[in-house]
């Protein structure tokens, strides 16, 4: 649990540090005019889009990416599969019960 929390926090810091410089790029001015041009005079709708809708989808996407990274199981070919080991233990248990 602690390792996953630490990994998550580290990924959040990396995400924020990588996104912050992107926000400063000059193309955002023309992008903002393109997106919010039709919404001139609808300040409340702009606030809803900027404060609710866009962050919701960005957070869902980032959570999905981070969850896939955190839950990725390393492939170890040199160690036996947990399920095959569990099946082996269950088979041995059945054999012991039959002997008794």
Short mmCIF file of N, CA, C and O in Angstrom, two decimals:
data_model
loop_
_atom_site.label_atom_id
_atom_site.label_comp_id
_atom_site.label_asym_id
_atom_site.label_seq_id
_atom_site.Cartn_x
_atom_site.Cartn_y
_atom_site.Cartn_z
N UNK A 1 0.83 -1.19 0.00
CA UNK A 1 0.00 0.00 0.00
C UNK A 1 0.87 1.25 0.00
O UNK A 1 0.62 2.18 -0.76
N UNK A 2 1.85 1.29 0.86
CA UNK A 2 2.73 2.46 0.96
C UNK A 2 3.52 2.67 -0.33
O UNK A 2 3.68 3.79 -0.79
N UNK A 3 3.97 1.57 -0.92
CA UNK A 3 4.73 1.68 -2.17
C UNK A 3 3.84 2.24 -3.29
O UNK A 3 4.29 3.10 -4.06
N UNK A 4 2.60 1.78 -3.38
CA UNK A 4 1.69 2.29 -4.41
C UNK A 4 1.37 3.75 -4.18
O UNK A 4 1.29 4.53 -5.13
N UNK A 5 1.19 4.15 -2.93
CA UNK A 5 0.91 5.55 -2.62
C UNK A 5 2.10 6.43 -2.99
O UNK A 5 1.94 7.50 -3.59
N UNK A 6 3.29 5.98 -2.66
CA UNK A 6 4.50 6.72 -3.02
C UNK A 6 4.66 6.84 -4.52
O UNK A 6 5.01 7.90 -5.04
N UNK A 7 4.39 5.74 -5.23
CA UNK A 7 4.49 5.76 -6.69
C UNK A 7 3.46 6.73 -7.28
O UNK A 7 3.76 7.48 -8.20
N UNK A 8 2.23 6.70 -6.74
CA UNK A 8 1.18 7.59 -7.22
C UNK A 8 1.58 9.05 -7.00
O UNK A 8 1.43 9.88 -7.90
N UNK A 9 2.08 9.37 -5.83
CA UNK A 9 2.48 10.75 -5.54
C UNK A 9 3.62 11.19 -6.45
O UNK A 9 3.64 12.32 -6.94
N UNK A 10 4.57 10.29 -6.69
CA UNK A 10 5.69 10.62 -7.57
C UNK A 10 5.17 10.88 -9.00
O UNK A 10 5.59 11.82 -9.66
N UNK A 11 4.21 10.07 -9.45
CA UNK A 11 3.66 10.26 -10.79
C UNK A 11 2.88 11.57 -10.87
O UNK A 11 2.90 12.24 -11.91
N UNK A 12 2.19 11.94 -9.81
CA UNK A 12 1.45 13.21 -9.81
C UNK A 12 2.42 14.40 -9.90
O UNK A 12 2.15 15.36 -10.63
N UNK A 13 3.52 14.34 -9.19
CA UNK A 13 4.52 15.42 -9.24
C UNK A 13 5.09 15.52 -10.65
O UNK A 13 5.21 16.61 -11.21
N UNK A 14 5.43 14.37 -11.24
CA UNK A 14 5.97 14.36 -12.61
C UNK A 14 4.94 14.91 -13.59
O UNK A 14 5.28 15.70 -14.48
N UNK A 15 3.68 14.53 -13.41
CA UNK A 15 2.62 15.03 -14.29
C UNK A 15 2.51 16.54 -14.19
O UNK A 15 2.47 17.24 -15.21
N UNK A 16 2.46 17.06 -12.97
CA UNK A 16 2.30 18.51 -12.80
C UNK A 16 3.51 19.26 -13.35
O UNK A 16 3.36 20.32 -13.98
N UNK A 17 4.71 18.72 -13.13
CA UNK A 17 5.92 19.39 -13.64
C UNK A 17 6.01 19.33 -15.16
O UNK A 17 6.60 20.22 -15.78
N UNK A 18 5.44 18.31 -15.77
CA UNK A 18 5.50 18.23 -17.23
C UNK A 18 4.37 19.02 -17.89
O UNK A 18 4.53 19.51 -19.01
N UNK A 19 3.23 19.17 -17.23
CA UNK A 19 2.11 19.91 -17.81
C UNK A 19 2.30 21.42 -17.65
O UNK A 19 1.92 22.18 -18.54
N UNK A 20 2.89 21.85 -16.56
CA UNK A 20 3.05 23.29 -16.30
C UNK A 20 3.76 24.03 -17.43
O UNK A 20 3.27 25.07 -17.88
N UNK A 21 4.88 23.53 -17.96
CA UNK A 21 5.52 24.25 -19.09
C UNK A 21 4.66 24.25 -20.36
O UNK A 21 4.72 25.19 -21.15
N UNK A 22 3.86 23.20 -20.55
CA UNK A 22 3.01 23.16 -21.74
C UNK A 22 1.96 24.26 -21.73
O UNK A 22 1.56 24.75 -22.79
N UNK A 23 1.49 24.63 -20.56
CA UNK A 23 0.47 25.67 -20.45
C UNK A 23 1.02 27.03 -20.90
O UNK A 23 0.27 27.88 -21.36
N UNK A 24 2.31 27.20 -20.79
CA UNK A 24 2.93 28.47 -21.14
C UNK A 24 3.22 28.63 -22.63
O UNK A 24 3.64 29.71 -23.05
N UNK A 25 3.00 27.60 -23.41
CA UNK A 25 3.27 27.69 -24.85
C UNK A 25 2.31 28.68 -25.52
O UNK A 25 1.14 28.79 -25.14
N UNK A 26 2.80 29.41 -26.55
CA UNK A 26 1.99 30.48 -27.15
C UNK A 26 0.77 30.01 -27.94
O UNK A 26 -0.16 30.79 -28.15
N UNK A 27 0.71 28.76 -28.37
CA UNK A 27 -0.43 28.34 -29.18
C UNK A 27 -1.73 28.29 -28.38
O UNK A 27 -2.81 28.24 -28.95
N UNK A 28 -1.66 28.33 -27.07
CA UNK A 28 -2.87 28.27 -26.24
C UNK A 28 -3.77 29.50 -26.44
O UNK A 28 -4.99 29.40 -26.30
N UNK A 29 -3.17 30.64 -26.79
CA UNK A 29 -3.98 31.84 -27.02
C UNK A 29 -4.92 31.64 -28.20
O UNK A 29 -6.12 31.91 -28.11
N UNK A 30 -4.39 31.15 -29.31
CA UNK A 30 -5.24 30.91 -30.48
C UNK A 30 -6.21 29.76 -30.23
O UNK A 30 -7.37 29.80 -30.69
N UNK A 31 -5.80 28.75 -29.48
CA UNK A 31 -6.68 27.63 -29.15
C UNK A 31 -7.84 28.11 -28.26
O UNK A 31 -9.00 27.72 -28.47
N UNK A 32 -7.53 28.98 -27.30
CA UNK A 32 -8.57 29.51 -26.42
C UNK A 32 -9.58 30.33 -27.21
O UNK A 32 -10.79 30.23 -26.99
N UNK A 33 -9.10 31.13 -28.17
CA UNK A 33 -10.02 31.92 -29.01
C UNK A 33 -10.90 31.01 -29.86
O UNK A 33 -12.09 31.28 -30.05
N UNK A 34 -10.33 29.92 -30.35
CA UNK A 34 -11.10 28.98 -31.17
C UNK A 34 -12.19 28.30 -30.34
O UNK A 34 -13.33 28.19 -30.78
N UNK A 35 -11.85 27.84 -29.14
CA UNK A 35 -12.80 27.10 -28.31
C UNK A 35 -13.84 28.02 -27.69
O UNK A 35 -15.03 27.72 -27.69
N UNK A 36 -13.39 29.16 -27.15
CA UNK A 36 -14.30 30.01 -26.40
C UNK A 36 -14.87 31.17 -27.22
O UNK A 36 -15.68 31.94 -26.70
N UNK A 37 -14.51 31.28 -28.49
CA UNK A 37 -15.08 32.32 -29.35
C UNK A 37 -16.60 32.24 -29.43
O UNK A 37 -17.29 33.24 -29.25
N UNK A 38 -17.13 31.04 -29.68
CA UNK A 38 -18.59 30.92 -29.76
C UNK A 38 -19.30 31.16 -28.41
O UNK A 38 -20.51 31.35 -28.38
N UNK A 39 -18.56 31.15 -27.34
CA UNK A 39 -19.18 31.31 -26.02
C UNK A 39 -19.09 32.75 -25.50
O UNK A 39 -19.32 32.98 -24.31
N UNK A 40 -18.78 33.69 -26.36
CA UNK A 40 -18.69 35.10 -25.95
C UNK A 40 -20.00 35.52 -25.30
O UNK A 40 -21.08 35.28 -25.83
N UNK A 41 -19.89 36.12 -24.12
CA UNK A 41 -21.07 36.60 -23.41
C UNK A 41 -21.71 35.56 -22.52
O UNK A 41 -22.70 35.84 -21.87
N UNK A 42 -21.18 34.36 -22.50
CA UNK A 42 -21.70 33.30 -21.64
C UNK A 42 -20.62 32.90 -20.63
O UNK A 42 -20.07 31.81 -20.68
N UNK A 43 -20.34 33.82 -19.73
CA UNK A 43 -19.25 33.62 -18.78
C UNK A 43 -19.47 32.41 -17.88
O UNK A 43 -18.54 31.68 -17.56
N UNK A 44 -20.72 32.19 -17.46
CA UNK A 44 -21.00 31.05 -16.58
C UNK A 44 -20.73 29.72 -17.29
O UNK A 44 -20.21 28.78 -16.69
N UNK A 45 -21.06 29.65 -18.55
CA UNK A 45 -20.80 28.43 -19.32
C UNK A 45 -19.29 28.21 -19.48
O UNK A 45 -18.81 27.09 -19.38
N UNK A 46 -18.54 29.30 -19.70
CA UNK A 46 -17.08 29.20 -19.78
C UNK A 46 -16.51 28.66 -18.48
O UNK A 46 -15.63 27.79 -18.49
N UNK A 47 -17.01 29.16 -17.36
CA UNK A 47 -16.51 28.70 -16.05
C UNK A 47 -16.83 27.23 -15.85
O UNK A 47 -15.99 26.46 -15.37
N UNK A 48 -18.04 26.80 -16.24
CA UNK A 48 -18.40 25.39 -16.09
C UNK A 48 -17.49 24.51 -16.93
O UNK A 48 -17.01 23.47 -16.46
N UNK A 49 -17.20 24.93 -18.14
CA UNK A 49 -16.32 24.14 -19.02
C UNK A 49 -14.91 24.08 -18.45
O UNK A 49 -14.31 23.01 -18.38
N UNK A 50 -14.39 25.23 -18.03
CA UNK A 50 -13.00 25.30 -17.57
C UNK A 50 -12.82 24.66 -16.19
O UNK A 50 -11.80 24.01 -15.93
N UNK A 51 -13.79 24.81 -15.31
CA UNK A 51 -13.62 24.34 -13.94
C UNK A 51 -14.19 22.94 -13.69
O UNK A 51 -13.78 22.29 -12.73
N UNK A 52 -15.10 22.47 -14.53
CA UNK A 52 -15.72 21.16 -14.30
C UNK A 52 -15.46 20.15 -15.40
O UNK A 52 -14.96 19.06 -15.14
N UNK A 53 -15.85 20.50 -16.61
CA UNK A 53 -15.86 19.51 -17.69
C UNK A 53 -14.44 19.11 -18.11
O UNK A 53 -14.12 17.91 -18.14
N UNK A 54 -13.61 20.07 -18.45
CA UNK A 54 -12.25 19.75 -18.90
C UNK A 54 -11.45 19.05 -17.81
O UNK A 54 -10.84 18.00 -18.07
N UNK A 55 -11.42 19.55 -16.56
CA UNK A 55 -10.67 18.82 -15.52
C UNK A 55 -11.20 17.40 -15.28
O UNK A 55 -10.42 16.50 -15.01
N UNK A 56 -12.51 17.20 -15.39
CA UNK A 56 -13.06 15.86 -15.21
C UNK A 56 -12.45 14.88 -16.20
O UNK A 56 -11.97 13.81 -15.82
N UNK A 57 -12.47 15.23 -17.49
CA UNK A 57 -11.95 14.32 -18.51
C UNK A 57 -10.44 14.16 -18.41
O UNK A 57 -9.91 13.06 -18.63
N UNK A 58 -9.74 15.21 -18.08
CA UNK A 58 -8.28 15.11 -17.92
C UNK A 58 -7.95 14.21 -16.74
O UNK A 58 -7.06 13.36 -16.81
N UNK A 59 -8.67 14.37 -15.63
CA UNK A 59 -8.42 13.53 -14.46
C UNK A 59 -8.77 12.07 -14.71
O UNK A 59 -8.06 11.18 -14.24
N UNK A 60 -9.84 11.81 -15.43
CA UNK A 60 -10.19 10.43 -15.77
C UNK A 60 -9.10 9.81 -16.61
O UNK A 60 -8.66 8.68 -16.35
N UNK A 61 -8.63 10.53 -17.60
CA UNK A 61 -7.55 10.02 -18.45
C UNK A 61 -6.27 9.77 -17.65
O UNK A 61 -5.66 8.70 -17.77
N UNK A 62 -5.89 10.72 -16.82
CA UNK A 62 -4.66 10.56 -16.03
C UNK A 62 -4.80 9.41 -15.02
O UNK A 62 -3.86 8.67 -14.79
N UNK A 63 -5.96 9.27 -14.41
CA UNK A 63 -6.17 8.16 -13.49
C UNK A 63 -6.04 6.83 -14.21
O UNK A 63 -5.42 5.89 -13.71
N UNK A 64 -6.61 6.74 -15.42
CA UNK A 64 -6.52 5.51 -16.20
C UNK A 64 -5.07 5.16 -16.52
O UNK A 64 -4.64 4.01 -16.37
N UNK A 65 -4.31 6.16 -16.97
CA UNK A 65 -2.90 5.93 -17.30
C UNK A 65 -2.13 5.49 -16.05
O UNK A 65 -1.38 4.52 -16.07
N UNK A 66 -2.30 6.22 -14.95
CA UNK A 66 -1.57 5.90 -13.73
C UNK A 66 -1.98 4.54 -13.18
O UNK A 66 -1.13 3.78 -12.70
N UNK A 67 -3.24 4.20 -13.25
CA UNK A 67 -3.70 2.91 -12.76
C UNK A 67 -3.09 1.79 -13.57
O UNK A 67 -2.67 0.77 -13.03
N UNK A 68 -3.01 1.96 -14.89
CA UNK A 68 -2.39 0.94 -15.73
C UNK A 68 -0.91 0.78 -15.40
O UNK A 68 -0.39 -0.34 -15.42
N UNK A 69 -0.24 1.86 -15.10
CA UNK A 69 1.18 1.77 -14.75
C UNK A 69 1.35 1.12 -13.39
O UNK A 69 2.19 0.23 -13.21
N UNK A 70 0.56 1.53 -12.41
CA UNK A 70 0.69 0.97 -11.06
C UNK A 70 0.29 -0.50 -10.98
O UNK A 70 0.88 -1.26 -10.22
N UNK A 71 -0.70 -0.89 -11.74
CA UNK A 71 -1.20 -2.26 -11.65
C UNK A 71 -0.51 -3.21 -12.62
O UNK A 71 -0.82 -4.40 -12.63
N UNK A 72 0.43 -2.71 -13.40
CA UNK A 72 1.13 -3.57 -14.34
C UNK A 72 1.98 -4.56 -13.56
O UNK A 72 2.77 -4.19 -12.71
N UNK A 73 1.79 -5.83 -13.87
CA UNK A 73 2.53 -6.87 -13.17
C UNK A 73 3.80 -7.18 -13.96
O UNK A 73 3.74 -7.41 -15.17
N UNK A 74 4.93 -7.19 -13.28
CA UNK A 74 6.17 -7.50 -14.00
C UNK A 74 6.18 -8.96 -14.45
O UNK A 74 5.70 -9.85 -13.74
N UNK A 75 6.72 -9.17 -15.62
CA UNK A 75 6.83 -10.53 -16.14
C UNK A 75 8.14 -11.13 -15.64
O UNK A 75 9.21 -10.60 -15.91
N UNK A 76 8.01 -12.22 -14.92
CA UNK A 76 9.20 -12.91 -14.41
C UNK A 76 9.13 -14.34 -14.90
O UNK A 76 8.34 -15.13 -14.41
N UNK A 77 9.97 -14.65 -15.84
CA UNK A 77 9.95 -15.98 -16.41
C UNK A 77 10.72 -16.97 -15.55
O UNK A 77 10.53 -18.17 -15.67
N UNK A 78 11.62 -16.47 -14.69
CA UNK A 78 12.42 -17.36 -13.88
C UNK A 78 11.68 -17.87 -12.65
O UNK A 78 12.08 -18.83 -12.03
N UNK A 79 10.58 -17.23 -12.27
CA UNK A 79 9.83 -17.67 -11.09
C UNK A 79 8.54 -18.34 -11.54
O UNK A 79 7.96 -17.97 -12.55
N UNK A 80 8.07 -19.32 -10.78
CA UNK A 80 6.83 -20.01 -11.17
C UNK A 80 5.62 -19.10 -11.03
O UNK A 80 5.61 -18.16 -10.24
N UNK A 81 4.63 -19.40 -11.79
CA UNK A 81 3.38 -18.65 -11.75
C UNK A 81 2.68 -18.91 -10.42
O UNK A 81 2.64 -20.03 -9.94
N UNK A 82 2.11 -17.87 -9.83
CA UNK A 82 1.44 -18.01 -8.54
C UNK A 82 0.28 -18.99 -8.64
O UNK A 82 0.10 -19.84 -7.77
N UNK A 83 -0.50 -18.90 -9.71
CA UNK A 83 -1.65 -19.78 -9.85
C UNK A 83 -1.23 -21.23 -10.00
O UNK A 83 -1.86 -22.13 -9.43
N UNK A 84 -0.14 -21.50 -10.72
CA UNK A 84 0.30 -22.89 -10.86
C UNK A 84 0.82 -23.41 -9.53
O UNK A 84 0.63 -24.57 -9.19
N UNK A 85 1.46 -22.54 -8.75
CA UNK A 85 1.92 -22.94 -7.42
C UNK A 85 0.74 -23.22 -6.51
O UNK A 85 0.75 -24.17 -5.72
N UNK A 86 -0.30 -22.41 -6.61
CA UNK A 86 -1.50 -22.62 -5.80
C UNK A 86 -2.18 -23.93 -6.20
O UNK A 86 -2.60 -24.70 -5.33
N UNK A 87 -2.25 -24.20 -7.48
CA UNK A 87 -2.85 -25.47 -7.93
C UNK A 87 -2.04 -26.66 -7.44
O UNK A 87 -2.61 -27.69 -7.07
N UNK A 88 -0.73 -26.54 -7.41
CA UNK A 88 0.13 -27.61 -6.93
C UNK A 88 -0.12 -27.86 -5.44
O UNK A 88 -0.24 -29.01 -5.01
N UNK A 89 -0.24 -26.79 -4.66
CA UNK A 89 -0.52 -26.93 -3.23
C UNK A 89 -1.89 -27.57 -3.00
O UNK A 89 -2.05 -28.42 -2.12
N UNK A 90 -2.87 -27.18 -3.78
CA UNK A 90 -4.20 -27.78 -3.64
C UNK A 90 -4.19 -29.26 -4.00
O UNK A 90 -4.84 -30.08 -3.35
N UNK A 91 -3.43 -29.63 -5.01
CA UNK A 91 -3.33 -31.05 -5.40
C UNK A 91 -2.66 -31.85 -4.30
O UNK A 91 -3.09 -32.98 -3.99
N UNK A 92 -1.62 -31.29 -3.68
CA UNK A 92 -0.95 -31.98 -2.58
C UNK A 92 -1.89 -32.14 -1.39
O UNK A 92 -1.89 -33.17 -0.71
N UNK A 93 -2.72 -31.13 -1.13
CA UNK A 93 -3.67 -31.20 -0.02
C UNK A 93 -4.68 -32.31 -0.27
O UNK A 93 -5.04 -33.07 0.65
N UNK A 94 -5.15 -32.44 -1.50
CA UNK A 94 -6.10 -33.49 -1.84
C UNK A 94 -5.46 -34.86 -1.63
O UNK A 94 -6.07 -35.79 -1.08
N UNK A 95 -4.21 -35.00 -2.03
CA UNK A 95 -3.50 -36.28 -1.87
C UNK A 95 -3.36 -36.61 -0.39
O UNK A 95 -3.53 -37.78 0.00
N UNK A 96 -3.03 -35.63 0.44
CA UNK A 96 -2.88 -35.88 1.87
C UNK A 96 -4.20 -36.31 2.49
O UNK A 96 -4.25 -37.17 3.37
N UNK A 97 -5.29 -35.69 2.07
CA UNK A 97 -6.60 -36.05 2.60
C UNK A 97 -6.99 -37.47 2.19
O UNK A 97 -7.62 -38.21 2.94
N UNK A 98 -6.63 -37.86 0.98
CA UNK A 98 -6.95 -39.21 0.52
C UNK A 98 -6.18 -40.26 1.28
O UNK A 98 -6.66 -41.35 1.51
N UNK A 99 -4.95 -39.93 1.71
CA UNK A 99 -4.12 -40.86 2.44
C UNK A 99 -4.66 -41.09 3.85
O UNK A 99 -4.50 -42.16 4.43
N UNK A 100 -5.30 -40.09 4.42
CA UNK A 100 -5.80 -40.21 5.81
C UNK A 100 -7.03 -40.99 5.94
O UNK A 100 -7.76 -41.56 5.49
#
